[in-house]
Short mmCIF file of C-alpha atoms in Angstrom, two decimals:
data_model
loop_
_atom_site.label_atom_id
_atom_site.label_comp_id
_atom_site.label_asym_id
_atom_site.label_seq_id
_atom_site.Cartn_x
_atom_site.Cartn_y
_atom_site.Cartn_z
CA MET H 1 14.39 -101.87 68.90
CA ALA H 2 17.87 -103.08 68.04
CA THR H 3 18.25 -105.37 65.10
CA THR H 4 20.98 -107.97 65.30
CA HIS H 5 23.60 -108.14 62.59
CA SER H 6 26.11 -110.06 64.72
CA ALA H 7 29.04 -111.54 62.85
CA PRO H 8 28.64 -115.25 62.11
CA SER H 9 30.89 -117.71 63.91
CA ASP H 10 34.16 -118.79 62.32
CA ALA H 11 34.43 -122.15 60.55
CA ALA H 12 35.93 -124.05 63.50
CA THR H 13 33.30 -122.75 65.93
CA MET H 14 30.57 -123.52 63.41
CA ARG H 15 31.73 -127.13 63.15
CA ARG H 16 31.65 -127.53 66.95
CA VAL H 17 28.19 -125.99 67.14
CA ARG H 18 26.83 -128.20 64.34
CA ARG H 19 28.17 -131.33 66.05
CA ALA H 20 26.73 -130.28 69.42
CA GLY H 21 23.34 -129.62 67.86
CA ALA H 22 23.35 -132.73 65.69
CA ILE H 23 24.03 -135.25 68.47
CA GLY H 24 20.77 -134.40 70.24
CA ASN H 25 18.76 -134.70 67.04
CA PHE H 26 20.39 -138.07 66.41
CA ILE H 27 19.45 -139.34 69.87
CA GLU H 28 15.88 -137.98 69.62
CA TYR H 29 15.14 -139.79 66.35
CA PHE H 30 17.08 -142.89 67.37
CA ASP H 31 15.00 -143.21 70.55
CA ASN H 32 11.61 -142.56 68.96
CA ALA H 33 12.36 -144.79 66.00
CA LEU H 34 13.49 -147.66 68.24
CA TYR H 35 10.17 -147.59 70.05
CA ALA H 36 8.32 -147.63 66.73
CA TYR H 37 10.45 -150.42 65.23
CA PHE H 38 9.92 -152.65 68.25
CA ALA H 39 6.24 -151.68 68.51
CA VAL H 40 5.02 -155.18 67.65
CA THR H 41 7.21 -156.75 70.37
CA ILE H 42 6.33 -154.05 72.91
CA ALA H 43 2.63 -154.57 72.15
CA LYS H 44 2.91 -158.27 73.03
CA LEU H 45 4.84 -157.63 76.25
CA PHE H 46 2.98 -154.62 77.65
CA PHE H 47 -0.49 -154.91 76.06
CA PRO H 48 -1.24 -158.64 75.68
CA THR H 49 -4.41 -159.17 73.64
CA ALA H 50 -5.83 -161.69 71.21
CA ASP H 51 -6.10 -159.05 68.46
CA PRO H 52 -2.62 -157.95 67.24
CA VAL H 53 -4.00 -154.75 65.68
CA ALA H 54 -5.58 -153.78 69.02
CA GLY H 55 -2.27 -154.35 70.80
CA LEU H 56 -0.45 -152.30 68.18
CA LEU H 57 -2.97 -149.47 68.57
CA SER H 58 -2.38 -149.49 72.34
CA THR H 59 1.38 -149.31 71.81
CA PHE H 60 1.02 -146.40 69.40
CA ALA H 61 -1.36 -144.69 71.83
CA VAL H 62 1.47 -144.69 74.40
CA PHE H 63 3.79 -143.45 71.63
CA GLY H 64 1.41 -140.52 71.17
CA VAL H 65 1.15 -139.77 74.90
CA ALA H 66 4.75 -138.52 74.88
CA PHE H 67 3.76 -135.82 72.43
CA PHE H 68 1.07 -134.39 74.68
CA ILE H 69 3.65 -133.50 77.33
CA ARG H 70 5.96 -132.05 74.70
CA PRO H 71 4.52 -128.48 74.86
CA VAL H 72 5.22 -128.44 78.61
CA GLY H 73 8.82 -129.33 77.81
CA GLY H 74 8.84 -126.64 75.14
CA ILE H 75 7.68 -124.05 77.68
CA VAL H 76 10.09 -125.09 80.45
CA PHE H 77 13.17 -125.59 78.28
CA GLY H 78 12.31 -122.57 76.13
CA HIS H 79 12.25 -120.45 79.28
CA ILE H 80 15.64 -121.85 80.28
CA GLY H 81 17.03 -121.20 76.79
CA ASP H 82 15.90 -117.58 76.68
CA ARG H 83 16.59 -116.70 80.30
CA TRP H 84 19.81 -118.64 81.00
CA GLY H 85 21.17 -119.68 77.62
CA ARG H 86 20.84 -122.16 74.75
CA LYS H 87 23.78 -124.20 76.03
CA ARG H 88 22.20 -124.89 79.41
CA GLN H 89 18.87 -125.73 77.76
CA LEU H 90 20.44 -128.31 75.47
CA ILE H 91 22.58 -129.95 78.17
CA LEU H 92 19.58 -130.48 80.46
CA ALA H 93 17.37 -131.76 77.62
CA LEU H 94 20.07 -134.22 76.53
CA LEU H 95 20.54 -135.63 80.03
CA LEU H 96 16.83 -136.19 80.57
CA MET H 97 16.40 -137.75 77.12
CA SER H 98 19.26 -140.21 77.68
CA ILE H 99 18.12 -141.21 81.18
CA SER H 100 14.48 -141.82 80.17
CA THR H 101 15.48 -143.89 77.14
CA THR H 102 17.81 -146.07 79.20
CA ALA H 103 15.06 -146.55 81.80
CA LEU H 104 12.69 -147.77 79.08
CA GLY H 105 15.03 -150.67 78.39
CA LEU H 106 14.93 -151.67 82.08
CA LEU H 107 11.13 -151.84 82.46
CA PRO H 108 9.36 -154.96 83.77
CA THR H 109 6.69 -156.39 81.46
CA TYR H 110 2.99 -157.05 81.98
CA ALA H 111 3.69 -160.70 82.82
CA THR H 112 5.87 -159.56 85.74
CA VAL H 113 4.03 -156.61 87.30
CA GLY H 114 0.67 -156.48 85.54
CA LEU H 115 -0.88 -153.07 84.91
CA LEU H 116 2.12 -151.32 86.44
CA ALA H 117 4.10 -152.24 83.30
CA PRO H 118 2.15 -150.07 80.81
CA ALA H 119 2.02 -147.31 83.44
CA LEU H 120 5.82 -147.32 83.73
CA LEU H 121 6.12 -147.44 79.95
CA MET H 122 3.91 -144.38 79.75
CA GLY H 123 6.04 -142.64 82.39
CA CYS H 124 9.22 -143.16 80.38
CA ARG H 125 7.54 -141.93 77.22
CA LEU H 126 6.31 -138.82 79.06
CA LEU H 127 9.86 -138.02 80.19
CA GLN H 128 11.13 -138.55 76.65
CA GLY H 129 8.46 -136.25 75.27
CA PHE H 130 9.20 -133.59 77.89
CA SER H 131 12.91 -133.58 77.01
CA VAL H 132 12.28 -133.51 73.25
CA GLY H 133 10.21 -130.36 73.82
CA GLY H 134 13.47 -128.60 74.62
CA GLU H 135 15.77 -130.46 72.25
CA SER H 136 14.22 -130.03 68.79
CA THR H 137 13.99 -126.26 68.56
CA GLY H 138 16.92 -125.67 70.91
CA ALA H 139 19.34 -127.30 68.47
CA PHE H 140 17.96 -125.29 65.55
CA VAL H 141 18.23 -122.03 67.50
CA LEU H 142 21.81 -122.76 68.57
CA VAL H 143 23.07 -123.60 65.07
CA VAL H 144 21.17 -121.02 63.02
CA GLU H 145 22.01 -118.18 65.44
CA HIS H 146 25.69 -118.86 64.78
CA SER H 147 25.15 -118.80 60.99
CA ALA H 148 25.16 -116.00 58.44
CA ALA H 149 21.83 -115.52 56.64
CA ALA H 150 23.32 -116.69 53.34
CA SER H 151 24.47 -120.05 54.78
CA ARG H 152 21.65 -120.95 57.17
CA GLY H 153 20.24 -123.63 54.90
CA ARG H 154 23.45 -125.58 54.49
CA ASN H 155 24.33 -125.18 58.18
CA THR H 156 20.90 -126.50 59.18
CA ALA H 157 21.15 -129.48 56.82
CA PRO H 158 23.59 -131.43 59.08
CA LEU H 159 21.00 -131.34 61.86
CA ILE H 160 18.51 -132.91 59.47
CA VAL H 161 21.06 -135.48 58.29
CA SER H 162 21.69 -136.40 61.93
CA SER H 163 17.95 -136.88 62.45
CA ILE H 164 17.79 -139.18 59.43
CA ALA H 165 20.92 -141.00 60.58
CA GLY H 166 19.32 -141.53 63.99
CA ALA H 167 16.26 -143.14 62.43
CA ALA H 168 18.40 -145.17 60.02
CA CYS H 169 20.75 -146.37 62.78
CA ALA H 170 17.75 -147.36 64.87
CA ALA H 171 16.49 -149.39 61.92
CA ALA H 172 19.92 -150.94 61.42
CA THR H 173 20.12 -151.74 65.14
CA ALA H 174 16.71 -153.38 65.06
CA LEU H 175 17.68 -155.28 61.91
CA ALA H 176 20.91 -156.53 63.49
CA THR H 177 19.03 -157.56 66.63
CA THR H 178 16.52 -159.60 64.64
CA ALA H 179 19.29 -161.14 62.51
CA LEU H 180 21.51 -162.15 65.42
CA LEU H 181 18.89 -163.34 67.90
CA PRO H 182 16.08 -165.88 67.62
CA PRO H 183 12.52 -164.53 68.06
CA GLU H 184 12.25 -165.99 71.57
CA ALA H 185 15.40 -164.17 72.72
CA ILE H 186 14.20 -160.88 71.22
CA THR H 187 10.91 -161.16 73.07
CA GLU H 188 12.58 -162.20 76.32
CA TRP H 189 15.44 -159.68 76.50
CA GLY H 190 16.82 -158.72 73.09
CA TRP H 191 14.44 -155.80 72.49
CA ARG H 192 15.90 -154.06 75.56
CA VAL H 193 19.53 -153.91 74.42
CA PRO H 194 19.18 -151.17 71.76
CA PHE H 195 17.73 -148.75 74.31
CA PHE H 196 20.95 -148.94 76.35
CA ILE H 197 22.85 -147.32 73.47
CA ALA H 198 21.45 -144.05 74.83
CA VAL H 199 24.14 -144.17 77.56
CA PRO H 200 27.28 -143.76 75.38
CA LEU H 201 25.41 -141.41 73.04
CA GLY H 202 24.46 -139.23 75.99
CA VAL H 203 28.06 -139.12 77.24
CA VAL H 204 29.34 -138.04 73.82
CA GLY H 205 26.58 -135.45 73.52
CA LEU H 206 27.32 -134.03 76.96
CA TYR H 207 31.00 -133.64 76.10
CA LEU H 208 30.20 -131.82 72.85
CA ARG H 209 27.70 -129.47 74.47
CA LEU H 210 29.97 -128.57 77.36
CA HIS H 211 32.49 -127.22 74.84
CA ILE H 212 30.33 -124.70 72.95
CA ASP H 213 29.58 -121.03 73.55
CA GLU H 214 26.51 -118.87 73.10
CA SER H 215 26.06 -116.95 69.83
CA GLU H 216 26.96 -113.27 69.62
CA ALA H 217 23.28 -112.51 69.01
CA TYR H 218 22.29 -114.09 72.32
CA LYS H 219 25.13 -112.37 74.18
CA GLU H 220 23.85 -109.07 72.80
CA ALA H 221 20.34 -109.91 73.97
CA THR H 222 21.55 -110.54 77.52
CA LYS H 223 22.68 -106.90 77.65
CA GLU H 224 19.64 -105.28 76.01
CA SER H 225 16.59 -107.37 76.88
CA ALA H 226 14.50 -106.98 80.00
CA VAL H 227 13.24 -110.51 79.38
CA ILE H 228 16.75 -111.79 80.11
CA ASN H 229 18.39 -109.03 82.15
CA LYS H 230 16.27 -107.64 84.99
CA ALA H 231 18.61 -104.64 85.27
CA VAL H 232 17.30 -103.38 81.90
CA GLY H 233 13.67 -103.00 83.00
CA HIS H 234 10.49 -104.80 84.03
CA ARG H 235 11.10 -108.52 83.56
CA HIS H 236 8.37 -110.37 81.64
CA SER H 237 8.59 -114.12 81.11
CA PRO H 238 9.88 -114.92 77.59
CA LEU H 239 6.72 -116.79 76.57
CA ALA H 240 4.41 -114.05 77.84
CA GLN H 241 6.44 -111.50 75.90
CA ALA H 242 6.28 -113.71 72.80
CA PHE H 243 2.48 -113.83 72.96
CA ARG H 244 2.48 -110.03 73.17
CA SER H 245 4.91 -109.38 70.33
CA VAL H 246 4.87 -112.28 67.85
CA PRO H 247 1.57 -114.23 68.09
CA LYS H 248 1.09 -114.30 64.31
CA GLU H 249 4.58 -115.67 63.78
CA MET H 250 3.94 -118.42 66.35
CA LEU H 251 0.81 -119.38 64.41
CA ILE H 252 2.78 -119.46 61.14
CA LEU H 253 5.36 -121.83 62.63
CA PHE H 254 2.59 -123.99 64.10
CA GLY H 255 0.91 -124.27 60.69
CA TRP H 256 4.09 -125.20 58.87
CA VAL H 257 5.31 -127.70 61.46
CA ALA H 258 1.93 -129.49 61.34
CA LEU H 259 2.90 -130.88 57.91
CA GLN H 260 6.38 -131.78 59.13
CA ALA H 261 4.93 -133.60 62.14
CA VAL H 262 2.43 -135.64 60.12
CA ALA H 263 4.80 -136.56 57.29
CA GLY H 264 7.71 -137.11 59.67
CA TYR H 265 6.06 -139.54 62.03
CA LEU H 266 4.31 -141.30 59.18
CA THR H 267 7.84 -142.11 57.99
CA VAL H 268 9.67 -142.73 61.26
CA GLY H 269 6.91 -143.73 63.66
CA TYR H 270 4.57 -145.76 61.48
CA MET H 271 6.02 -146.96 58.20
CA VAL H 272 7.78 -150.13 59.36
CA SER H 273 4.61 -151.35 61.06
CA HIS H 274 2.63 -150.48 57.92
CA LEU H 275 4.96 -152.47 55.69
CA VAL H 276 4.70 -155.48 58.01
CA GLN H 277 1.03 -155.32 58.94
CA PHE H 278 -0.59 -154.16 55.69
CA GLU H 279 1.94 -154.79 52.90
CA LYS H 280 3.00 -158.18 54.36
CA PHE H 281 6.75 -157.60 54.21
CA ALA H 282 8.95 -159.47 56.65
CA PHE H 283 10.14 -157.27 59.50
CA SER H 284 13.74 -157.43 58.26
CA SER H 285 12.64 -156.47 54.74
CA ALA H 286 10.63 -153.53 56.07
CA LEU H 287 13.65 -152.27 57.99
CA GLY H 288 15.84 -152.68 54.90
CA ILE H 289 13.37 -150.62 52.85
CA LEU H 290 13.40 -147.86 55.44
CA ILE H 291 17.20 -147.82 55.70
CA ALA H 292 17.49 -147.48 51.91
CA ALA H 293 14.95 -144.65 51.95
CA MET H 294 16.87 -142.90 54.73
CA VAL H 295 20.11 -143.08 52.73
CA ILE H 296 18.35 -141.38 49.81
CA ALA H 297 17.00 -138.73 52.17
CA MET H 298 20.41 -138.06 53.76
CA ILE H 299 21.95 -137.33 50.36
CA ALA H 300 18.98 -135.21 49.32
CA SER H 301 18.95 -133.18 52.55
CA THR H 302 22.50 -131.94 52.01
CA LEU H 303 21.56 -130.79 48.51
CA LEU H 304 18.30 -129.25 49.71
CA GLY H 305 20.13 -127.21 52.34
CA ARG H 306 22.28 -125.66 49.63
CA LEU H 307 19.25 -125.08 47.41
CA MET H 308 17.51 -123.19 50.20
CA ASP H 309 20.38 -120.69 50.31
CA ARG H 310 20.08 -120.07 46.56
CA ILE H 311 16.34 -119.44 46.17
CA SER H 312 13.76 -117.63 48.27
CA ARG H 313 12.55 -119.29 51.46
CA ARG H 314 8.94 -119.12 50.25
CA SER H 315 9.72 -120.78 46.92
CA PHE H 316 11.66 -123.51 48.70
CA ALA H 317 8.83 -124.19 51.16
CA SER H 318 6.25 -124.16 48.35
CA ILE H 319 8.19 -126.73 46.33
CA LEU H 320 8.32 -129.06 49.33
CA SER H 321 4.64 -128.80 50.27
CA ILE H 322 3.47 -129.21 46.66
CA GLY H 323 5.87 -132.13 46.23
CA LEU H 324 4.50 -133.92 49.30
CA ALA H 325 0.90 -133.37 48.18
CA VAL H 326 1.65 -134.84 44.75
CA TRP H 327 4.02 -137.68 45.72
CA VAL H 328 2.55 -139.25 48.86
CA LEU H 329 -0.11 -141.36 47.08
CA PRO H 330 2.33 -142.78 44.49
CA ALA H 331 4.72 -143.54 47.36
CA PHE H 332 2.08 -145.68 49.06
CA VAL H 333 1.13 -147.38 45.78
CA LEU H 334 4.77 -148.29 45.11
CA MET H 335 4.91 -150.16 48.42
CA SER H 336 2.76 -152.90 46.90
CA TRP H 337 5.14 -153.32 43.94
CA GLY H 338 8.03 -154.83 45.88
CA PRO H 339 10.99 -153.74 48.02
CA VAL H 340 12.92 -151.70 45.44
CA PRO H 341 9.96 -149.56 44.28
CA ALA H 342 8.91 -149.20 47.93
CA ALA H 343 12.36 -147.93 48.94
CA PHE H 344 12.46 -145.51 46.01
CA GLY H 345 8.98 -144.13 46.69
CA LEU H 346 9.59 -143.78 50.41
CA GLY H 347 13.03 -142.25 49.80
CA ILE H 348 11.59 -139.42 47.69
CA PHE H 349 8.81 -138.86 50.22
CA ALA H 350 11.28 -138.80 53.12
CA SER H 351 13.55 -136.37 51.24
CA LEU H 352 10.69 -133.90 50.79
CA MET H 353 9.61 -134.36 54.40
CA TYR H 354 13.09 -133.72 55.79
CA GLY H 355 13.27 -130.65 53.58
CA THR H 356 10.36 -129.24 55.58
CA MET H 357 12.57 -129.60 58.68
CA ILE H 358 15.26 -127.43 57.09
CA THR H 359 12.58 -124.79 56.48
CA SER H 360 11.42 -125.04 60.10
CA GLY H 361 14.92 -124.71 61.51
CA VAL H 362 15.70 -121.57 59.56
CA ALA H 363 12.22 -120.07 60.07
CA ILE H 364 12.64 -120.35 63.85
CA VAL H 365 15.43 -117.77 63.70
CA GLU H 366 13.91 -115.62 60.96
CA LEU H 367 10.47 -115.39 62.58
CA PHE H 368 11.34 -114.53 66.19
CA PRO H 369 13.42 -111.92 68.07
CA VAL H 370 16.44 -113.29 69.90
CA ASP H 371 15.24 -112.80 73.48
CA VAL H 372 12.01 -114.82 73.06
CA ARG H 373 13.19 -117.16 70.30
CA ALA H 374 13.57 -120.36 72.34
CA SER H 375 10.22 -119.90 74.12
CA ALA H 376 8.18 -118.82 71.08
CA SER H 377 9.55 -121.53 68.81
CA GLY H 378 9.58 -124.23 71.50
CA PHE H 379 5.92 -123.67 72.31
CA ALA H 380 4.60 -123.40 68.72
CA TYR H 381 6.74 -126.28 67.44
CA SER H 382 5.89 -128.58 70.34
CA VAL H 383 2.16 -127.88 70.22
CA ALA H 384 2.11 -128.74 66.50
CA PHE H 385 3.87 -132.04 67.18
CA SER H 386 1.63 -132.70 70.18
CA VAL H 387 -1.59 -132.13 68.27
CA PHE H 388 -0.62 -133.76 64.98
CA GLY H 389 2.62 -135.79 65.25
CA GLY H 390 2.02 -138.15 68.13
CA THR H 391 -1.33 -139.33 66.82
CA VAL H 392 -0.04 -140.20 63.34
CA PRO H 393 0.82 -143.90 63.94
CA PHE H 394 -2.57 -144.45 65.61
CA VAL H 395 -4.55 -142.58 62.93
CA ALA H 396 -2.62 -144.16 60.06
CA THR H 397 -3.07 -147.67 61.47
CA TRP H 398 -6.80 -147.08 61.89
CA MET H 399 -7.14 -145.61 58.37
CA SER H 400 -5.24 -148.48 56.75
CA ALA H 401 -7.29 -151.07 58.63
CA SER H 402 -10.58 -149.33 57.85
CA PHE H 403 -10.15 -147.96 54.31
CA GLY H 404 -7.18 -149.68 52.71
CA ALA H 405 -3.39 -149.53 52.67
CA THR H 406 -3.14 -146.23 50.75
CA ALA H 407 -5.63 -144.35 52.96
CA PRO H 408 -3.00 -142.55 55.12
CA SER H 409 -1.77 -140.72 52.01
CA TYR H 410 -4.94 -138.62 51.95
CA TYR H 411 -4.25 -137.52 55.51
CA VAL H 412 -0.87 -136.17 54.41
CA ILE H 413 -2.39 -134.48 51.34
CA LEU H 414 -4.75 -132.53 53.61
CA PHE H 415 -1.85 -131.06 55.59
CA ALA H 416 0.33 -130.51 52.52
CA VAL H 417 -2.36 -128.43 50.79
CA ALA H 418 -2.76 -126.30 53.93
CA ALA H 419 1.03 -125.88 54.10
CA ILE H 420 1.14 -124.50 50.55
CA PHE H 421 -0.74 -121.43 51.77
CA VAL H 422 1.49 -121.13 54.85
CA ALA H 423 4.55 -121.29 52.59
CA ARG H 424 3.33 -118.59 50.21
CA PHE H 425 1.93 -116.16 52.74
CA GLY H 426 3.65 -116.92 56.04
CA ILE H 427 7.23 -118.20 55.71
CA PRO H 428 9.58 -115.18 55.67
CA ASN H 429 12.40 -114.73 53.21
CA ALA H 430 15.95 -114.37 54.56
CA ARG H 431 16.21 -111.62 57.16
CA GLU H 432 17.80 -110.57 60.42
CA MET H 433 15.52 -110.34 63.45
CA ASP H 434 15.49 -107.94 66.38
CA VAL H 435 17.44 -108.69 69.52
CA VAL H 436 14.62 -107.50 71.76
CA ALA H 437 10.93 -108.36 71.37
CA ASP H 438 8.71 -105.29 71.69
CA ALA H 439 4.98 -105.78 72.19
CA ALA H 440 4.32 -102.57 70.27
CA ALA H 441 6.25 -103.67 67.21
CA THR H 442 5.60 -106.18 64.49
CA PRO H 443 8.04 -108.32 62.49
CA SER H 444 7.55 -106.01 59.52
CA ALA H 445 9.55 -103.46 61.49
CA THR H 446 12.61 -105.67 61.43
CA ALA H 447 15.37 -105.22 58.94
CA SER H 448 14.86 -107.74 56.21
CA ALA H 449 16.82 -108.88 53.23
CA PRO H 450 14.47 -110.76 50.93
CA ARG H 451 15.98 -113.40 48.75
#
């Protein structure tokens, strides 16, 4: 088995690659956050009911449906990424994500077409979820494959910052919409306008992704791997080969991403509704709290990326999981103290959560061989989000309504404690992985450089 030690990309190429990867992450979090921020309005228009909590639960149920199709997207786009290239995978995922988000803003409501309205809403969310299955890990693979092992943390950090910026810009867009339009106009047509921003974002993203190249590691794999090049030998599908060669590593990624999914969508997919419904903040105040928290997290993520390159991967992951387990309950308690304590508490929580994303992005490259990397990571990552991420707004709403406003914190603690063990015994330290996956080999056979 050949181990890849391909030279990292030069600074100019690295900047282009980071921008091309970051734009998709921005759009993904912008789209998902918009849906969550307008959840109360969408609930009224697509799920009219006398009980506002019941309508909100229905809206979040549709939010979760998108996550159940995500593994299918991970399989399809992962196959494209391994077989035909990361660039093609990311271009196709971006186009589908932009089209489905724009379509969501064009949907007729329940008052116009009855039950067809929630069905169409669900269809758009399914397409969004399918595309995200190829976007999330594809961007990580693209950027980290171009990076040297010693700089993977700081090169991954801009992807995380773009994710935070997407959520923050969605909040700012929702805040501007509510500030500029009366409630009647928002309900009638104003909620649609932010979804159309996906059009110019998609055009910019397409331009950036058309002007990147594959990493040297992937180019090497196209010459050596039977998974990619049928001239080399018997051609297995990338995912089938991944299950043969790296099943334990796929389970490790699944276990780690479970915490990221729960903490992430508690922040982006649920928190504004929680602040409005259970902490009794005005919608504009809730958005302001989230924007402030996101600014804190953006600054922290840049610093965390550099920290990851200075200490061992396992120590870094352990600090994050322990921090989330300890801090989540105080963060919820601070929400009842007013907007400034709420923003501070949520900002620290979000910083730790986004740190788990940096770990995931780097682990994707350091767990899997090049020729099955997109498929193995896309499947494990998407299944974790499907099982745990999409249900978070629904579960958290139910827990808060049933057991009190701080109840969702215990849900996060459960996953954070489990992640501590994954961090200590599963997350690899910095290493180079093989170009070709071999069913007879294990990751311990790869050349590693522990940090």
